[in-house]
Amino acid sequence: MSENREPRHHDTYNGGSSMGFSFMDLPSLYNNNMATPPGGSESQTMRDPNGFDPLQYISFTDCLQSPMDYSAISKAFDLSCSSSEVIGLGDGGGGAANESMESRGRGTVPATPNSSVSSSSTEAVGEDDVGRCKKDQQGKGSEDGTETAKKVNKPRKKGEKRQREPRFAFMTKSEVDHLEDGYRWRKYGQKAVKNSPYPRSYYRCTTQKCSVKKRVERSFQDPSIVITTYEGQHTHQSPATLRGNAGGMLAPSMLSSAQQAAPSFHHELLMQYPTTHTQGESSSMYLQNFTPHQQFQLPDYGLLQDVVPPSYFPRQP
DNA sequence: CGCATTTGACCCGCGC
DNA sequence: GCGCGGGTCAAATGCG
């Protein structure tokens, strides 16, 4: 079927400003609007009058490149936040994160290189596949034929919670849902998102042994914004990188120039925030002081609320 | 023909 | 315990 499978709803683009601002607008955006974190008395971190250094922003391809190292990411964020708006919070394990956000004076960003993964992943990496093995087992187990009704049944050990890989989410302003990041992805699912007209798509890296997944969702508040959440770490190099950046992929090294020229890169990275998300509790690193531009005020944040605590979004009166 | 996408069904965790 | 929502599977289908 060639019907446009992606409910793009161009008509709902909030006309004025689709593609209205770019990378370079971010700093001013922050400086202007992010002074008062919701729920917080006031912020202090965001002064960077002219200090926006694009190079301090890592691209998502950066993050995904090769053995993605979340500690590196956290460092990168450390960089960013020291100069502006993104703050990595030491995880502290689950619920502590929220608390620490509220209570702890920010600005001190504990460089906790391990924190992003420490809390949850002992075996998570590379083994998302609690589900995979289940399939094997199921395949063998269901040979008696009694399983017809249950296609998916997961012999997961009791008491063993599904392990979540560290997640890393980005907001990009893009016309296309599926951002070209140099890796090959296979779509394995799509779900309607509650309170949103836009579906969420689920992708998995097609490379063997690589269990990285990503979710792509369009903000219904601002349809021009795509929220991409990566989960897991690539165990390989980006195919596009290996091919010498063929295919129009944006290599990390190209980012800075991309910021200036945005060549064929039709999405603009607006925001990124790493997170480890362990089933039900966001933790570790949050975007802080994220007082979005009007455009980002999302009553229902979809994926965002998954990775960013609600208190980080402005409440609408 | 092989690979990617679509889509309905199913499982799981969580809140009530 | 039940219902809901999120996440995943896999058969069917489409496409190059």
Short mmCIF file of C-alpha atoms (C1' of nucleotides) in Angstrom, two decimals:
data_model
loop_
_atom_site.label_atom_id
_atom_site.label_comp_id
_atom_site.label_asym_id
_atom_site.label_seq_id
_atom_site.Cartn_x
_atom_site.Cartn_y
_atom_site.Cartn_z
CA MET A 1 0.00 0.00 0.00
CA SER A 2 1.38 3.23 -0.86
CA GLU A 3 -0.92 5.37 1.03
CA ASN A 4 1.11 7.68 3.11
CA ARG A 5 1.66 5.54 6.05
CA GLU A 6 2.79 8.35 8.13
CA PRO A 7 0.09 10.64 9.23
CA ARG A 8 2.04 13.64 8.44
CA HIS A 9 -0.79 16.07 8.62
CA HIS A 10 0.95 18.84 6.99
CA ASP A 11 -2.09 20.83 7.47
CA THR A 12 -1.56 20.75 11.11
CA TYR A 13 1.86 22.11 10.90
CA ASN A 14 1.72 25.15 12.88
CA GLY A 15 2.23 27.23 9.96
CA GLY A 16 4.35 30.03 11.11
CA SER A 17 7.27 28.26 12.28
CA SER A 18 7.83 24.96 10.82
CA MET A 19 11.49 24.86 10.42
CA GLY A 20 11.31 28.17 12.03
CA PHE A 21 14.35 27.85 14.07
CA SER A 22 17.40 25.86 13.84
CA PHE A 23 20.27 24.68 15.78
CA MET A 24 21.54 28.12 16.11
CA ASP A 25 18.38 29.25 17.62
CA LEU A 26 18.65 26.97 20.50
CA PRO A 27 20.86 29.03 22.67
CA SER A 28 18.78 32.06 22.44
CA LEU A 29 15.82 29.97 22.93
CA TYR A 30 17.22 28.71 26.13
CA ASN A 31 18.57 31.90 27.30
CA ASN A 32 15.31 33.54 26.82
CA ASN A 33 12.98 30.97 27.99
CA MET A 34 14.68 28.61 30.21
CA ALA A 35 15.32 30.78 33.10
CA THR A 36 12.60 29.32 35.16
CA PRO A 37 12.31 25.66 35.34
CA PRO A 38 8.87 24.57 36.09
CA GLY A 39 8.54 23.59 39.63
CA GLY A 40 11.79 25.12 40.48
CA SER A 41 12.33 28.46 41.98
CA GLU A 42 14.80 29.63 39.54
CA SER A 43 17.55 28.41 37.54
CA GLN A 44 21.03 29.34 37.54
CA THR A 45 22.67 27.33 34.96
CA MET A 46 21.60 29.03 31.95
CA ARG A 47 23.75 31.79 31.45
CA ASP A 48 25.68 31.60 28.46
CA PRO A 49 25.22 34.86 26.88
CA ASN A 50 27.09 34.10 23.85
CA GLY A 51 28.42 30.90 24.91
CA PHE A 52 26.66 28.56 22.70
CA ASP A 53 29.20 26.43 21.14
CA PRO A 54 27.71 24.16 18.63
CA LEU A 55 30.55 21.86 19.06
CA GLN A 56 29.43 21.17 22.49
CA TYR A 57 26.35 19.67 21.20
CA ILE A 58 26.83 16.16 20.24
CA SER A 59 24.76 14.76 17.55
CA PHE A 60 22.70 11.73 17.93
CA THR A 61 24.91 10.07 15.47
CA ASP A 62 27.70 10.92 17.74
CA CYS A 63 26.01 9.13 20.47
CA LEU A 64 25.26 6.19 18.39
CA GLN A 65 28.56 5.89 16.82
CA SER A 66 30.45 2.79 17.41
CA PRO A 67 30.54 1.44 20.83
CA MET A 68 28.20 3.93 22.22
CA ASP A 69 29.49 4.93 25.49
CA TYR A 70 27.03 6.44 27.80
CA SER A 71 29.66 7.74 30.00
CA ALA A 72 30.93 9.63 27.07
CA ILE A 73 27.50 10.89 26.53
CA SER A 74 27.18 11.99 30.03
CA LYS A 75 30.41 13.78 29.67
CA ALA A 76 29.22 15.40 26.58
CA PHE A 77 26.19 16.50 28.41
CA ASP A 78 28.29 17.64 31.14
CA LEU A 79 29.88 19.89 28.72
CA SER A 80 26.67 21.12 27.43
CA CYS A 81 25.18 21.81 30.71
CA SER A 82 28.11 23.54 32.06
CA SER A 83 27.60 26.06 29.46
CA SER A 84 23.95 25.97 29.13
CA GLU A 85 20.96 23.90 29.50
CA VAL A 86 21.32 20.26 29.60
CA ILE A 87 22.15 18.75 32.85
CA GLY A 88 23.01 15.22 33.50
CA LEU A 89 21.85 14.02 36.78
CA GLY A 90 23.53 11.30 38.55
CA ASP A 91 21.20 8.52 38.67
CA GLY A 92 21.10 7.40 42.18
CA GLY A 93 18.80 4.71 41.19
CA GLY A 94 15.27 5.09 40.28
CA GLY A 95 13.14 7.30 42.37
CA ALA A 96 16.06 9.10 43.75
CA ALA A 97 16.38 10.87 40.53
CA ASN A 98 13.31 12.91 40.92
CA GLU A 99 14.07 13.73 44.40
CA SER A 100 17.53 14.75 43.67
CA MET A 101 16.29 16.98 41.01
CA GLU A 102 14.03 18.78 43.27
CA SER A 103 16.20 19.03 46.21
CA ARG A 104 19.63 19.12 44.94
CA GLY A 105 20.89 22.39 43.78
CA ARG A 106 21.68 21.91 40.22
CA GLY A 107 24.54 23.27 38.44
CA THR A 108 26.68 20.78 40.10
CA VAL A 109 26.70 18.01 37.75
CA PRO A 110 28.30 15.08 39.28
CA ALA A 111 30.25 13.43 36.65
CA THR A 112 28.92 10.02 37.11
CA PRO A 113 30.13 8.24 34.13
CA ASN A 114 28.62 5.03 35.11
CA SER A 115 25.47 6.25 36.51
CA SER A 116 23.58 6.10 33.35
CA VAL A 117 23.88 2.43 33.11
CA SER A 118 24.74 1.36 36.50
CA SER A 119 21.39 1.18 37.99
CA SER A 120 19.80 -1.13 35.65
CA SER A 121 21.95 -2.99 33.34
CA THR A 122 23.84 -5.89 34.45
CA GLU A 123 22.93 -7.97 31.56
CA ALA A 124 20.88 -5.66 29.62
CA VAL A 125 23.31 -4.64 27.02
CA GLY A 126 23.10 -6.71 24.00
CA GLU A 127 20.55 -8.90 25.53
CA ASP A 128 17.42 -7.09 25.14
CA ASP A 129 16.48 -10.40 24.23
CA VAL A 130 14.72 -11.74 27.00
CA GLY A 131 12.22 -11.74 24.32
CA ARG A 132 14.38 -13.37 21.82
CA CYS A 133 15.20 -16.37 23.81
CA LYS A 134 11.66 -16.67 24.67
CA LYS A 135 10.98 -17.13 21.08
CA ASP A 136 13.38 -19.92 20.79
CA GLN A 137 11.99 -21.58 23.75
CA GLN A 138 8.57 -21.02 22.60
CA GLY A 139 9.30 -22.38 19.24
CA LYS A 140 10.44 -25.55 20.77
CA GLY A 141 7.95 -25.53 23.50
CA SER A 142 4.99 -25.12 21.31
CA GLU A 143 5.64 -28.00 19.11
CA ASP A 144 2.88 -29.88 20.74
CA GLY A 145 0.62 -27.49 19.02
CA THR A 146 -1.24 -26.36 22.03
CA GLU A 147 0.04 -22.90 21.72
CA THR A 148 -1.96 -21.80 18.82
CA ALA A 149 -3.68 -19.14 20.75
CA LYS A 150 -0.54 -17.76 22.25
CA LYS A 151 1.78 -16.43 19.74
CA VAL A 152 3.77 -14.53 22.16
CA ASN A 153 4.43 -16.06 25.41
CA LYS A 154 7.39 -15.11 27.36
CA PRO A 155 8.90 -17.59 29.69
CA ARG A 156 10.48 -14.91 31.67
CA LYS A 157 11.69 -15.82 35.03
CA LYS A 158 9.40 -14.75 37.72
CA GLY A 159 10.44 -11.79 39.70
CA GLU A 160 12.83 -10.88 37.02
CA LYS A 161 11.79 -7.60 35.66
CA ARG A 162 12.32 -6.81 32.12
CA GLN A 163 15.55 -4.99 31.86
CA ARG A 164 15.56 -1.78 30.04
CA GLU A 165 18.52 -0.52 28.21
CA PRO A 166 19.65 2.99 28.68
CA ARG A 167 17.69 5.28 26.54
CA PHE A 168 18.62 8.35 24.75
CA ALA A 169 16.03 10.59 23.34
CA PHE A 170 16.13 13.41 20.91
CA MET A 171 13.76 15.96 19.72
CA THR A 172 14.24 16.98 16.20
CA LYS A 173 12.42 19.25 13.97
CA SER A 174 11.87 17.25 10.93
CA GLU A 175 9.44 16.60 8.20
CA VAL A 176 10.20 12.98 8.14
CA ASP A 177 9.54 10.70 11.00
CA HIS A 178 12.35 8.36 10.48
CA LEU A 179 15.58 10.23 10.76
CA GLU A 180 18.45 9.05 8.72
CA ASP A 181 21.19 8.35 11.17
CA GLY A 182 23.38 6.09 9.18
CA TYR A 183 22.15 2.87 10.58
CA ARG A 184 19.72 0.55 9.01
CA TRP A 185 16.51 0.08 10.83
CA ARG A 186 13.70 -2.27 10.44
CA LYS A 187 10.32 -1.32 11.58
CA TYR A 188 8.75 -3.94 13.74
CA GLY A 189 5.76 -2.25 15.13
CA GLN A 190 3.59 0.74 15.32
CA LYS A 191 1.22 1.78 17.98
CA ALA A 192 -1.23 4.51 18.38
CA VAL A 193 -0.23 6.84 21.11
CA LYS A 194 -2.75 7.75 23.64
CA ASN A 195 -3.92 11.31 23.33
CA SER A 196 -2.00 11.76 20.19
CA PRO A 197 -3.08 11.49 16.62
CA TYR A 198 0.35 10.38 15.67
CA PRO A 199 1.45 6.81 15.94
CA ARG A 200 4.64 5.69 17.52
CA SER A 201 6.86 3.56 15.41
CA TYR A 202 9.26 0.96 16.66
CA TYR A 203 12.46 0.21 14.87
CA ARG A 204 15.21 -2.24 15.43
CA CYS A 205 18.70 -2.17 14.05
CA THR A 206 18.92 -4.65 11.24
CA THR A 207 22.47 -5.56 11.95
CA GLN A 208 22.86 -8.96 13.41
CA LYS A 209 23.73 -9.11 17.03
CA CYS A 210 22.85 -5.51 17.39
CA SER A 211 19.83 -5.09 19.53
CA VAL A 212 19.48 -1.38 19.42
CA LYS A 213 15.98 -0.15 19.13
CA LYS A 214 14.46 3.14 18.57
CA ARG A 215 11.08 4.65 18.87
CA VAL A 216 9.91 7.46 16.76
CA GLU A 217 7.01 9.59 17.65
CA ARG A 218 5.78 12.88 16.44
CA SER A 219 4.81 15.47 18.91
CA PHE A 220 1.19 16.11 18.49
CA GLN A 221 1.54 19.51 19.95
CA ASP A 222 4.00 20.47 17.36
CA PRO A 223 3.83 18.03 14.52
CA SER A 224 7.00 19.32 13.11
CA ILE A 225 8.86 17.87 16.02
CA VAL A 226 9.91 14.30 16.03
CA ILE A 227 10.87 12.58 19.21
CA THR A 228 13.28 9.79 18.70
CA THR A 229 14.30 7.53 21.51
CA TYR A 230 17.21 5.19 21.14
CA GLU A 231 17.56 2.23 23.38
CA GLY A 232 20.68 0.17 23.60
CA GLN A 233 24.07 0.44 22.14
CA HIS A 234 25.20 -0.37 18.69
CA THR A 235 27.71 -3.13 18.63
CA HIS A 236 29.00 -2.10 15.29
CA GLN A 237 29.93 0.81 13.19
CA SER A 238 27.45 2.73 11.29
CA PRO A 239 27.17 1.26 7.84
CA ALA A 240 27.07 4.69 6.40
CA THR A 241 30.24 5.58 8.16
CA LEU A 242 31.91 2.56 6.80
CA ARG A 243 30.78 3.50 3.43
CA GLY A 244 32.25 6.86 3.77
CA ASN A 245 29.13 8.65 4.69
CA ALA A 246 27.44 7.69 1.57
CA GLY A 247 23.76 8.05 1.43
CA GLY A 248 23.49 11.47 2.83
CA MET A 249 23.88 10.41 6.35
CA LEU A 250 25.11 12.93 8.73
CA ALA A 251 28.36 11.85 10.17
CA PRO A 252 29.28 13.13 13.53
CA SER A 253 32.12 15.04 12.17
CA MET A 254 29.83 16.74 9.83
CA LEU A 255 27.61 17.99 12.47
CA SER A 256 29.14 21.28 13.07
CA SER A 257 29.08 22.13 9.48
CA ALA A 258 25.63 20.80 9.29
CA GLN A 259 24.65 23.22 11.89
CA GLN A 260 25.83 26.00 9.82
CA ALA A 261 24.61 24.90 6.56
CA ALA A 262 22.18 22.15 7.28
CA PRO A 263 22.90 20.71 3.92
CA SER A 264 20.57 17.99 3.10
CA PHE A 265 19.84 17.35 6.62
CA HIS A 266 16.26 18.18 6.85
CA HIS A 267 15.92 17.57 10.51
CA GLU A 268 17.17 19.80 13.17
CA LEU A 269 18.23 18.53 16.43
CA LEU A 270 16.40 20.44 19.04
CA MET A 271 17.00 18.57 22.13
CA GLN A 272 18.58 15.53 23.39
CA TYR A 273 18.58 13.88 26.67
CA PRO A 274 20.08 10.68 27.68
CA THR A 275 18.30 8.55 30.09
CA THR A 276 18.34 5.23 31.59
CA HIS A 277 14.90 4.13 31.95
CA THR A 278 14.17 1.19 34.01
CA GLN A 279 10.66 0.21 33.67
CA GLY A 280 8.57 2.77 35.27
CA GLU A 281 11.15 5.02 36.58
CA SER A 282 13.07 7.50 34.71
CA SER A 283 16.40 8.08 36.14
CA SER A 284 19.88 9.11 35.68
CA MET A 285 20.09 11.98 33.36
CA TYR A 286 17.54 14.48 32.54
CA LEU A 287 17.28 17.45 30.54
CA GLN A 288 17.01 20.20 32.92
CA ASN A 289 15.70 23.65 32.71
CA PHE A 290 13.90 22.56 29.71
CA THR A 291 11.39 25.24 29.38
CA PRO A 292 10.55 24.78 25.88
CA HIS A 293 9.62 27.26 23.43
CA GLN A 294 5.92 27.56 23.11
CA GLN A 295 6.21 24.93 20.53
CA PHE A 296 7.37 22.43 23.01
CA GLN A 297 4.63 22.71 25.44
CA LEU A 298 3.21 19.34 25.24
CA PRO A 299 0.32 18.58 27.47
CA ASP A 300 0.85 14.99 26.79
CA TYR A 301 4.41 14.32 26.15
CA GLY A 302 4.25 10.93 24.75
CA LEU A 303 7.68 9.55 24.79
CA LEU A 304 8.87 12.55 26.56
CA GLN A 305 7.00 11.82 29.62
CA ASP A 306 8.63 8.55 29.50
CA VAL A 307 12.05 9.94 29.80
CA VAL A 308 11.58 13.34 31.21
CA PRO A 309 9.84 13.86 34.47
CA PRO A 310 6.66 15.82 34.15
CA SER A 311 7.97 18.50 36.36
CA TYR A 312 10.23 19.50 33.61
CA PHE A 313 7.49 20.58 31.43
CA PRO A 314 5.60 23.69 31.92
CA ARG A 315 2.17 23.30 33.17
CA GLN A 316 -0.43 24.96 31.22
CA PRO A 317 -2.73 27.10 33.25
"C1'" DC B 1 13.16 -13.70 -4.41
"C1'" DG B 2 14.60 -11.34 -0.53
"C1'" DC B 3 13.82 -7.76 2.41
"C1'" DA B 4 10.96 -4.14 4.54
"C1'" DT B 5 6.51 -2.69 6.12
"C1'" DT B 6 1.87 -3.28 7.85
"C1'" DT B 7 -1.16 -4.73 11.20
"C1'" DG B 8 -3.78 -7.47 14.43
"C1'" DA B 9 -2.92 -10.23 18.31
"C1'" DC B 10 -0.65 -11.12 22.32
"C1'" DC B 11 2.13 -10.36 26.64
"C1'" DC B 12 3.63 -7.58 30.47
"C1'" DG B 13 3.66 -4.11 33.97
"C1'" DC B 14 1.13 -0.98 36.47
"C1'" DG B 15 -2.64 1.48 38.59
"C1'" DC B 16 -7.14 1.21 40.42
"C1'" DG C 1 -8.45 -9.22 39.90
"C1'" DC C 2 -9.24 -6.36 36.04
"C1'" DG C 3 -8.48 -3.05 32.62
"C1'" DC C 4 -5.41 -0.13 30.19
"C1'" DG C 5 -1.47 1.19 27.74
"C1'" DG C 6 3.01 0.14 26.07
"C1'" DG C 7 5.90 -3.00 23.71
"C1'" DT C 8 6.71 -7.00 20.71
"C1'" DC C 9 5.75 -10.75 17.56
"C1'" DA C 10 4.89 -12.72 13.23
"C1'" DA C 11 1.86 -13.64 9.21
"C1'" DA C 12 0.51 -11.24 5.34
"C1'" DT C 13 1.58 -8.08 1.99
"C1'" DG C 14 4.21 -4.90 -0.83
"C1'" DC C 15 8.17 -3.45 -3.30
"C1'" DG C 16 12.63 -3.30 -5.72
#
